Short mmCIF file of C-alpha atoms (C1' of nucleotides) in Angstrom, two decimals:
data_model
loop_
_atom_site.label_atom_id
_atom_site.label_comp_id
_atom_site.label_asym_id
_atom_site.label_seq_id
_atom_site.Cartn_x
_atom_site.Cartn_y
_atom_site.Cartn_z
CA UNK A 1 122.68 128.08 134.64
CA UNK A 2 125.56 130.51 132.87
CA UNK A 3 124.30 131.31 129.71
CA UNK A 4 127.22 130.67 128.10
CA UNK A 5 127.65 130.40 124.09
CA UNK A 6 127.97 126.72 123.70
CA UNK A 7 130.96 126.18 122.75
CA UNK A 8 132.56 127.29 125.51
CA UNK A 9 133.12 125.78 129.67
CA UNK A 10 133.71 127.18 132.48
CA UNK A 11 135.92 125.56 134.53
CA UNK A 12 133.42 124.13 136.66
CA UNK A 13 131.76 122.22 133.74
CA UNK A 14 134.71 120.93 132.40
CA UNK A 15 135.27 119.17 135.70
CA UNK A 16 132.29 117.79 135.48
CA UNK A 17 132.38 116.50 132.38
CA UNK A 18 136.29 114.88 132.78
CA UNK A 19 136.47 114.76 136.02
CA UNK A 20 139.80 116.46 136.26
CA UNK A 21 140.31 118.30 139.21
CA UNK A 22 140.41 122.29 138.98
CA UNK A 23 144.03 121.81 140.37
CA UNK A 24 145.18 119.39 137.33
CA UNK A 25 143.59 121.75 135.17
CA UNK A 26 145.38 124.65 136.59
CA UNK A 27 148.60 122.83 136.56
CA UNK A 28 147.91 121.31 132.67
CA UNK A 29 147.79 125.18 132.13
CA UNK A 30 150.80 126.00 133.45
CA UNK A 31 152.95 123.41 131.77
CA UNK A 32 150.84 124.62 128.24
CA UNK A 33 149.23 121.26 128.04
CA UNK A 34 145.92 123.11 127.66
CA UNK A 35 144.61 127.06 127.47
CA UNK A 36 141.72 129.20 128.11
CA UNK A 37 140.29 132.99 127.29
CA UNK A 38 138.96 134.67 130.45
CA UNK A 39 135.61 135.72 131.37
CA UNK A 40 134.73 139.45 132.83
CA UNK A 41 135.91 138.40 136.25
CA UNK A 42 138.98 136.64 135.36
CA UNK A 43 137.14 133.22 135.02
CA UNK A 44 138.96 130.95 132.44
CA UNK A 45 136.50 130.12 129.56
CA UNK A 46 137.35 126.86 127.66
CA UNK A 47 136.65 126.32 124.34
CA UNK A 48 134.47 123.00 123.99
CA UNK A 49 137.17 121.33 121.82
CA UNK A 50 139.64 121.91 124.76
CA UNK A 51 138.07 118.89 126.06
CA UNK A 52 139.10 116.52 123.44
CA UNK A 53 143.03 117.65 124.96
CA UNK A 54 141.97 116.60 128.14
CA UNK A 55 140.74 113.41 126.74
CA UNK A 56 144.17 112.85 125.91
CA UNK A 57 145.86 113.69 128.90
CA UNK A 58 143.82 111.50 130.55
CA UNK A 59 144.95 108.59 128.26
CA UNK A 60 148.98 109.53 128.25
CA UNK A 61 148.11 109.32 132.24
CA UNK A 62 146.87 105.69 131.95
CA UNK A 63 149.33 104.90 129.87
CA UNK A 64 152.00 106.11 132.01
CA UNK A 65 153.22 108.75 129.57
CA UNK A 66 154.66 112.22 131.01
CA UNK A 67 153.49 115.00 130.87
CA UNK A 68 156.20 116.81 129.20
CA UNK A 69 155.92 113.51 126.80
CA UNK A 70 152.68 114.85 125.64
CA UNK A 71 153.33 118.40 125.58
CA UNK A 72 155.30 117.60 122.98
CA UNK A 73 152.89 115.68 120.35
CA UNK A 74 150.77 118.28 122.11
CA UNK A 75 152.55 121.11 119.79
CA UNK A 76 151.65 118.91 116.20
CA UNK A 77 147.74 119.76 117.12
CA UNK A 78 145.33 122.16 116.36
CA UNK A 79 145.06 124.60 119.12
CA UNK A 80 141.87 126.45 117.31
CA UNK A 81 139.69 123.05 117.02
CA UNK A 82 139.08 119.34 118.11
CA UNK A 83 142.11 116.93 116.68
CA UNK A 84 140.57 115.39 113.85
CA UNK A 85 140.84 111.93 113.59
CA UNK A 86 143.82 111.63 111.89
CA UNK A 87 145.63 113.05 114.46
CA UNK A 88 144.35 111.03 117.47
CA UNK A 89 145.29 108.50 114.91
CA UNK A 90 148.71 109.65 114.95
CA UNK A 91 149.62 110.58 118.60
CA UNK A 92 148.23 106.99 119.55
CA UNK A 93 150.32 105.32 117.38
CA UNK A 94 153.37 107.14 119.04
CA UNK A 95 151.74 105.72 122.09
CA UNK A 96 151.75 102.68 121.42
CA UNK A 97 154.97 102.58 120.28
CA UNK A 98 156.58 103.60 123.56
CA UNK A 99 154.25 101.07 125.26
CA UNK A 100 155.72 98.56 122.78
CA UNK A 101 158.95 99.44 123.88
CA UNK A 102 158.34 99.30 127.13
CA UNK A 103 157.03 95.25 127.06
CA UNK A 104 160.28 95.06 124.75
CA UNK A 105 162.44 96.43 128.12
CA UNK A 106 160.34 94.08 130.24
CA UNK A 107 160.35 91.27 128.56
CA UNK A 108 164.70 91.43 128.13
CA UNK A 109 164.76 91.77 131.84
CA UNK A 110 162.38 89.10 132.38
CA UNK A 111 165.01 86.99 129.99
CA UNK A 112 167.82 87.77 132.00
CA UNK A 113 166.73 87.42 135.23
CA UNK A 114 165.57 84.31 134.24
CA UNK A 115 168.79 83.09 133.38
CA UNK A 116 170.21 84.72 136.31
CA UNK A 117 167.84 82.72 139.13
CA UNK A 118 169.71 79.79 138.48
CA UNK A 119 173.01 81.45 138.39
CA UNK A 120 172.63 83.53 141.46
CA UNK A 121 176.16 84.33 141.46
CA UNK A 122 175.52 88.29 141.34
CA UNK A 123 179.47 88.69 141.05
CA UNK A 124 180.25 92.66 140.76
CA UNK A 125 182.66 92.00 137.41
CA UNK A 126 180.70 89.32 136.04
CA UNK A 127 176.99 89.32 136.05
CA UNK A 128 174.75 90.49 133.63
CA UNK A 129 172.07 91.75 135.64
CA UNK A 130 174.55 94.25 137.49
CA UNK A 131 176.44 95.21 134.77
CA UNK A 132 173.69 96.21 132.27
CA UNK A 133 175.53 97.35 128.90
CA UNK A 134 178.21 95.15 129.64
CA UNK A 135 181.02 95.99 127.07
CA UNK A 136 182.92 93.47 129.23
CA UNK A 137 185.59 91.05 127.68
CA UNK A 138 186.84 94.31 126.03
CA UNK A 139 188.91 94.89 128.56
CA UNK A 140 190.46 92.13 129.52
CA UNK A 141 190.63 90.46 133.26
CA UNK A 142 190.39 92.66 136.69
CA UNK A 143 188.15 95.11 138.02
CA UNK A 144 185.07 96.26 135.68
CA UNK A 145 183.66 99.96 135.74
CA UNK A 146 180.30 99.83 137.15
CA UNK A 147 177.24 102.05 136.26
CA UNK A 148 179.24 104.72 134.82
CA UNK A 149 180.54 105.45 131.77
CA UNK A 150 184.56 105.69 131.50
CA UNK A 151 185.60 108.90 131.41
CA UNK A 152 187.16 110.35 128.55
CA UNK B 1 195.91 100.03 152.59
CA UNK B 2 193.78 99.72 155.41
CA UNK B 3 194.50 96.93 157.75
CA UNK B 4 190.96 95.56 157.65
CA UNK B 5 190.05 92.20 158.98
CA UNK B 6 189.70 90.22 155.65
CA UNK B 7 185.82 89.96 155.94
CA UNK B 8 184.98 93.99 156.85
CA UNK B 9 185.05 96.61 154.59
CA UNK B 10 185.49 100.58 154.71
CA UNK B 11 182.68 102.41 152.63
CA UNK B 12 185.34 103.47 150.65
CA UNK B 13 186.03 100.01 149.67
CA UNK B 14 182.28 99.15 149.25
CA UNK B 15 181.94 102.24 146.74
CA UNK B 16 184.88 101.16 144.69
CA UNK B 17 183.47 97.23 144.70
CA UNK B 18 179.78 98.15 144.00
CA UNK B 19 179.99 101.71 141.88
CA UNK B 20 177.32 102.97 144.45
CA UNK B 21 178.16 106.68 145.48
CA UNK B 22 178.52 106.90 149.42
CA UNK B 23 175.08 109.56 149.12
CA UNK B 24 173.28 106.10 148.32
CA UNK B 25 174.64 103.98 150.79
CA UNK B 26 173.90 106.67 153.27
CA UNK B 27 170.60 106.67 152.00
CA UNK B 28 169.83 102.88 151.98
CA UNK B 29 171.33 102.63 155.38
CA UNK B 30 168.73 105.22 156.96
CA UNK B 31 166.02 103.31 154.63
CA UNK B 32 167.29 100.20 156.53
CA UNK B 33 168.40 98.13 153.78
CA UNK B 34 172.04 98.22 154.82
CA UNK B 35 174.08 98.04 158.14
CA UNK B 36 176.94 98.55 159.27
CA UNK B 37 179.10 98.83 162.69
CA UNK B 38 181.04 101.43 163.36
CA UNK B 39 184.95 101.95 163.68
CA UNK B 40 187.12 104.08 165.87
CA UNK B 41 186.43 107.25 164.30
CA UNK B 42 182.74 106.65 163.97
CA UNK B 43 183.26 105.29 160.08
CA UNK B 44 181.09 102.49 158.94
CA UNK B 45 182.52 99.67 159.10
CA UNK B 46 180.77 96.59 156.27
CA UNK B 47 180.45 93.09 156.95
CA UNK B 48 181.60 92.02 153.83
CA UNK B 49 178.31 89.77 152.96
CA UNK B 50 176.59 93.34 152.71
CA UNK B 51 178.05 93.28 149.11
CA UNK B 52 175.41 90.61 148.63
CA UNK B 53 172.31 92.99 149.76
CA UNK B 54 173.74 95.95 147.84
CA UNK B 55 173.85 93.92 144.71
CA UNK B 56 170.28 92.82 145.07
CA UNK B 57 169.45 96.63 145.56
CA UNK B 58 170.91 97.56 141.94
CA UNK B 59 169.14 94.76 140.74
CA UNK B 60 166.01 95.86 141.84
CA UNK B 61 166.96 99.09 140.99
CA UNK B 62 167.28 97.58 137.19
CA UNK B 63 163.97 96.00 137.55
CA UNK B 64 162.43 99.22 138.47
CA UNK B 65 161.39 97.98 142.01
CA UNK B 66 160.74 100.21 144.85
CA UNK B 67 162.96 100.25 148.00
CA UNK B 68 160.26 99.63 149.92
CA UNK B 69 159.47 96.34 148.25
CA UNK B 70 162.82 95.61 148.37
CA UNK B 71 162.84 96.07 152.53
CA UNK B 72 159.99 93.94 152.31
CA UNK B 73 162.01 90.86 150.85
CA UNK B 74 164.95 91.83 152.99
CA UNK B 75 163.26 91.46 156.04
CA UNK B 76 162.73 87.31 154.89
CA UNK B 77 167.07 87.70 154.35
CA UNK B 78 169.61 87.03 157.10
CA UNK B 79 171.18 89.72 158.25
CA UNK B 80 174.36 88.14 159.82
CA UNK B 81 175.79 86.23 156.82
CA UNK B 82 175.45 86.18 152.51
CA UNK B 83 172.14 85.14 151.64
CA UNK B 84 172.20 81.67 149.97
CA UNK B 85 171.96 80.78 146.94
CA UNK B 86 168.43 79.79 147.98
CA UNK B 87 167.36 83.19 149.33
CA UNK B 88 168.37 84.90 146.03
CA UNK B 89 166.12 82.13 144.21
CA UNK B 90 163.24 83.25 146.24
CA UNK B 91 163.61 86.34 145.95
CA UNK B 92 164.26 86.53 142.57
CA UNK B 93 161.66 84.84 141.62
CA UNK B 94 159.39 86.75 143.67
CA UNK B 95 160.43 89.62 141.09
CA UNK B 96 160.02 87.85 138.14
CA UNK B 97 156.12 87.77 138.95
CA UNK B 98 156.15 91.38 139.36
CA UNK B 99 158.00 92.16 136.46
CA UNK B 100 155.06 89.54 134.63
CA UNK B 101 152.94 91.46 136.09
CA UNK B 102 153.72 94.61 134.74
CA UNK B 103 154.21 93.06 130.98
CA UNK B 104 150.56 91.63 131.55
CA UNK B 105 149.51 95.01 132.20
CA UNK B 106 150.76 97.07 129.54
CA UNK B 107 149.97 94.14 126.93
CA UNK B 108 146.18 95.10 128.52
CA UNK B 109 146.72 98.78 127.43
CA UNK B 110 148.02 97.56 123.72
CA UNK B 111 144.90 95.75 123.52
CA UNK B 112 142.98 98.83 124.51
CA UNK B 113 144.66 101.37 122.73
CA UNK B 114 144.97 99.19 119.50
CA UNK B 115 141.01 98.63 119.62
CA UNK B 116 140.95 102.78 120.36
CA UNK B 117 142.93 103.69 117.82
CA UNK B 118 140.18 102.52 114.39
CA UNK B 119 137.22 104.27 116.87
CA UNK B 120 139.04 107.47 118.60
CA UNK B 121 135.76 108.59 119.61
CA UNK B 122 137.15 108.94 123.46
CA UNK B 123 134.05 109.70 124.78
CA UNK B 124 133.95 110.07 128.14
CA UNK B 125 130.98 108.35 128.90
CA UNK B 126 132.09 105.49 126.39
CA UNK B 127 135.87 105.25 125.92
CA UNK B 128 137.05 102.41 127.52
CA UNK B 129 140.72 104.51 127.64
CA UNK B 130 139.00 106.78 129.76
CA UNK B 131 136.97 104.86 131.94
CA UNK B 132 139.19 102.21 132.90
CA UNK B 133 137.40 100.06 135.28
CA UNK B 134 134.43 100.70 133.53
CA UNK B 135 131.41 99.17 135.03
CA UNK B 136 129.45 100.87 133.10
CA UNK B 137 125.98 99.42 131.41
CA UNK B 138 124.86 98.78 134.99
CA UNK B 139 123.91 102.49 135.78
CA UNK B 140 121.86 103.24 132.65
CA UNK B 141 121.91 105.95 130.16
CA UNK B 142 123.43 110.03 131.20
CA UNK B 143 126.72 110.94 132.69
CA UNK B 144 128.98 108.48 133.89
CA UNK B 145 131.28 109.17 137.51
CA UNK B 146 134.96 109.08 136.05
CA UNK B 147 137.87 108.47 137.63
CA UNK B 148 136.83 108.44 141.28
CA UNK B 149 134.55 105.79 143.01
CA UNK B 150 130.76 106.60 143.77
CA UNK B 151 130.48 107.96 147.35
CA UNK B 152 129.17 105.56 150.10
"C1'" DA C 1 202.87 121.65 162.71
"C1'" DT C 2 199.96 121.33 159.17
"C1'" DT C 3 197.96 119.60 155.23
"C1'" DT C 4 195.64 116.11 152.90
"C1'" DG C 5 192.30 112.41 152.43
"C1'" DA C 6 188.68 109.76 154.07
"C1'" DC C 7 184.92 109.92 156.50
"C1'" DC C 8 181.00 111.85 159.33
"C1'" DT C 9 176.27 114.56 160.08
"C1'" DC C 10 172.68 117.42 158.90
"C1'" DA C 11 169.96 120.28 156.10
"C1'" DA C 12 168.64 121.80 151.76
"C1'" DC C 13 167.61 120.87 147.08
"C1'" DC C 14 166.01 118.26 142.75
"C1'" DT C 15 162.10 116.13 139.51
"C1'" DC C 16 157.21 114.74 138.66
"C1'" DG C 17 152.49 115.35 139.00
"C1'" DG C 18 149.99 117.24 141.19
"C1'" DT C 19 147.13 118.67 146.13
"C1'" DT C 20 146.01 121.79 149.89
"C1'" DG C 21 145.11 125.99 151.98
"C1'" DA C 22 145.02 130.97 152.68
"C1'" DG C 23 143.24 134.93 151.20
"C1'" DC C 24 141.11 137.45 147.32
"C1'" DT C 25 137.23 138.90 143.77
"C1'" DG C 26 132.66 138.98 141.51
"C1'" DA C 27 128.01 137.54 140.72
"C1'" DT C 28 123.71 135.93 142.68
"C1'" DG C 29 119.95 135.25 146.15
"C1'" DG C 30 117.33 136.14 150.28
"C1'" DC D 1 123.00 144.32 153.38
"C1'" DC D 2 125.11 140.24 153.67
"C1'" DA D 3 125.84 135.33 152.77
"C1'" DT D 4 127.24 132.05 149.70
"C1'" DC D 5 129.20 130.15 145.69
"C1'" DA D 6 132.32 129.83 141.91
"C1'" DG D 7 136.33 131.09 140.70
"C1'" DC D 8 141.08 133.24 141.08
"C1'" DT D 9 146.40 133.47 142.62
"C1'" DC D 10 150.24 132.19 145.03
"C1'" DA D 11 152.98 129.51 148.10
"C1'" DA D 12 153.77 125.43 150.49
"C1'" DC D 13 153.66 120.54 150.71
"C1'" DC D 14 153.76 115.26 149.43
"C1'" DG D 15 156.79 110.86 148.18
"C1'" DA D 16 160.54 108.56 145.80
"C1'" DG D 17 165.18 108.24 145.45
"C1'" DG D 18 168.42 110.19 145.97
"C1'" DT D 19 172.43 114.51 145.33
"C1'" DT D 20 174.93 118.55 146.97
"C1'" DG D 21 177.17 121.27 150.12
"C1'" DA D 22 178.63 123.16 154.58
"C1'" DG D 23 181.09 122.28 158.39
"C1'" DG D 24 183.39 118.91 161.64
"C1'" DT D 25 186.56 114.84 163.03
"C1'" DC D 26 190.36 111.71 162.65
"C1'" DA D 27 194.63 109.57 161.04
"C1'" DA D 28 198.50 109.49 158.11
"C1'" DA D 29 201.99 111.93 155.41
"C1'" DT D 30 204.96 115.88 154.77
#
DNA sequence: ATTTGACCTCAACCTCGGTTGAGCTGATGG
DNA sequence: CCATCAGCTCAACCGAGGTTGAGGTCAAAT
C-alpha cells in the first residue's frame, strides 16, 4: 500500500483503474498525449486528473479517432487539472462532427454504389465509382486521368 | 506499339488503362488477386479481362475494404474470363451490406456520444463510452474489468 | 556497339498504434 | 543475504498496403 498523497498514481494504479496497458501508457507519453513527475526511483507519478485524459483517449479509440487527432484538441486543455465540463463538452462535439462526416462519406458511397450494381459497367473513363472526383465531360472524349491529379 | 494479341496486355498497358502504379500490381499479384502469364523476357503478360478484377480492387479500395476481403469474393470469380455482369451484382452487393454495416455502427456511437455529451461524467465504472459492451449491473457494486474479458 | 526504355526481382522502408522482450534499478519481505 | 515485485529504458517486431531503390535482363533504336 504506497502511501502516496492522493492525488497522485503510480503507474500501476492507473492501470488498474483504466485498464490501459503500461505499454499504451508509455507510448501516450511519448507522443505527449499524457505526462507524469517521477518518483525517487524514476517511477512516473500521475496526477489523479491525468486520468480524466485517459478517459478520453479511450473514447477517440472507440471512436476511431487518431491519435495525433487528439493530440491536437489535446493542446486546448488544462494540463494542471481535470477538463471541466465545458471542455469535454467541446472536444466531443468535434467528435462527433468527424463521426458525422464520416456516415456523410458512407452514406454517398452507399448512393453510388447503389446506382452502380445495376450498371455494372465499371468502364475505366466512365464510371463513377472508379473515377471518384470526376471532373469528367471537361475534357472532352478519349482517355480520362485516373487517381491522380493532372500535373501542372 | 507492341504487337500484342488483341486480348493480352503488357503491364505497361494495364498501368496506363487502370492508373495503378506497377508497385501495386506487383503487390496484388503476390497477394493473389491478379495473374498473369509470362512473356519471352519473363514480363507479365495480362489477360485482358484482368482489367475487370483490377477495377473491382479500386473499388474496394474506395469503399475502404480490405484486400483480404476482397480475395475472399475473388475466390467465388472466374478466373479465365470477365466476370459477368452477375458476379459484379453479387459482389457488389455483398459490399453494400458491409458498407451498411459500418453506417449502422457509427450511427451507434452518435447515439452514444450524443447521450455522453449532456452527462460527461466518463466514469469508468459507468460511462457507457468507456465500457462498451457493458454488461455491467450483473456483477454488483466496486470496480468494473474494462476493456478485456474476465479470465476463464 | 551502345544507349535507351520497359520490365524484372528482391530487400528495405514507411505509417499507425501499439506489444514484446531483454536487461536494468530500487524498495520490500523473509 | 537474497528473492521478488514494481517499475524503468531501449530496441525490435506486428499487419496493412503499399513505395522506393539497387541491380539485372531484354529488345529496339541510334
Amino acid at each position: 500500500m504506497p502511501a502516496r498523497p492522493d492525488d497522485h498514481l503510480t503507474i500501476g494504479e492507473v492501470i488498474r483503474r483504466t485498464g490501459v496497458p503500461a505499454s499504451a501508457l508509455h507510448f501516450y507519453e511519448r507522443k505527449g498525449l499524457i505526462f507524469s513527475e517521477r518518483g525517487s526511483g524514476n517511477q512516473r507519478i500521475f496526477p489523479r486528473h491525468m486520468l480524466r485524459r485517459i478517459s478520453l483517449i479511450i473514447v477517440a479509440k472507440r471512436l476511431d479517432i487518431r491519435l495525433s487527432d487528439v493530440a491536437e484538441v489535446f493542446t486546448t486543455l488544462p494540463t494542471d487539472r481535470a477538463p471541466t465540463h465545458k471542455d469535454w463538452q467541446r472536444v466531443s462535439r468535434i467528435w462527433k462532427k468527424q463521426l458525422e462526416e464520416r456516415r456523410r462519406a458512407i452514406e454517398n458511397l452507399e448512393q453510388e454504389l447503389t446506382g452502380c450494381i445495376g450498371c455494372g459497367c465499371l468502364s475505366m473513363k466512365a464510371c463513377l465509382l472508379l473515377n471518384p472526383d470526376d471532373a469528367l465531360g471537361g475534357r472532352g472524349p478519349g482517355p480520362v486521368r485516373l487517381q491522380s491529379a493532372p500535373p501542372p
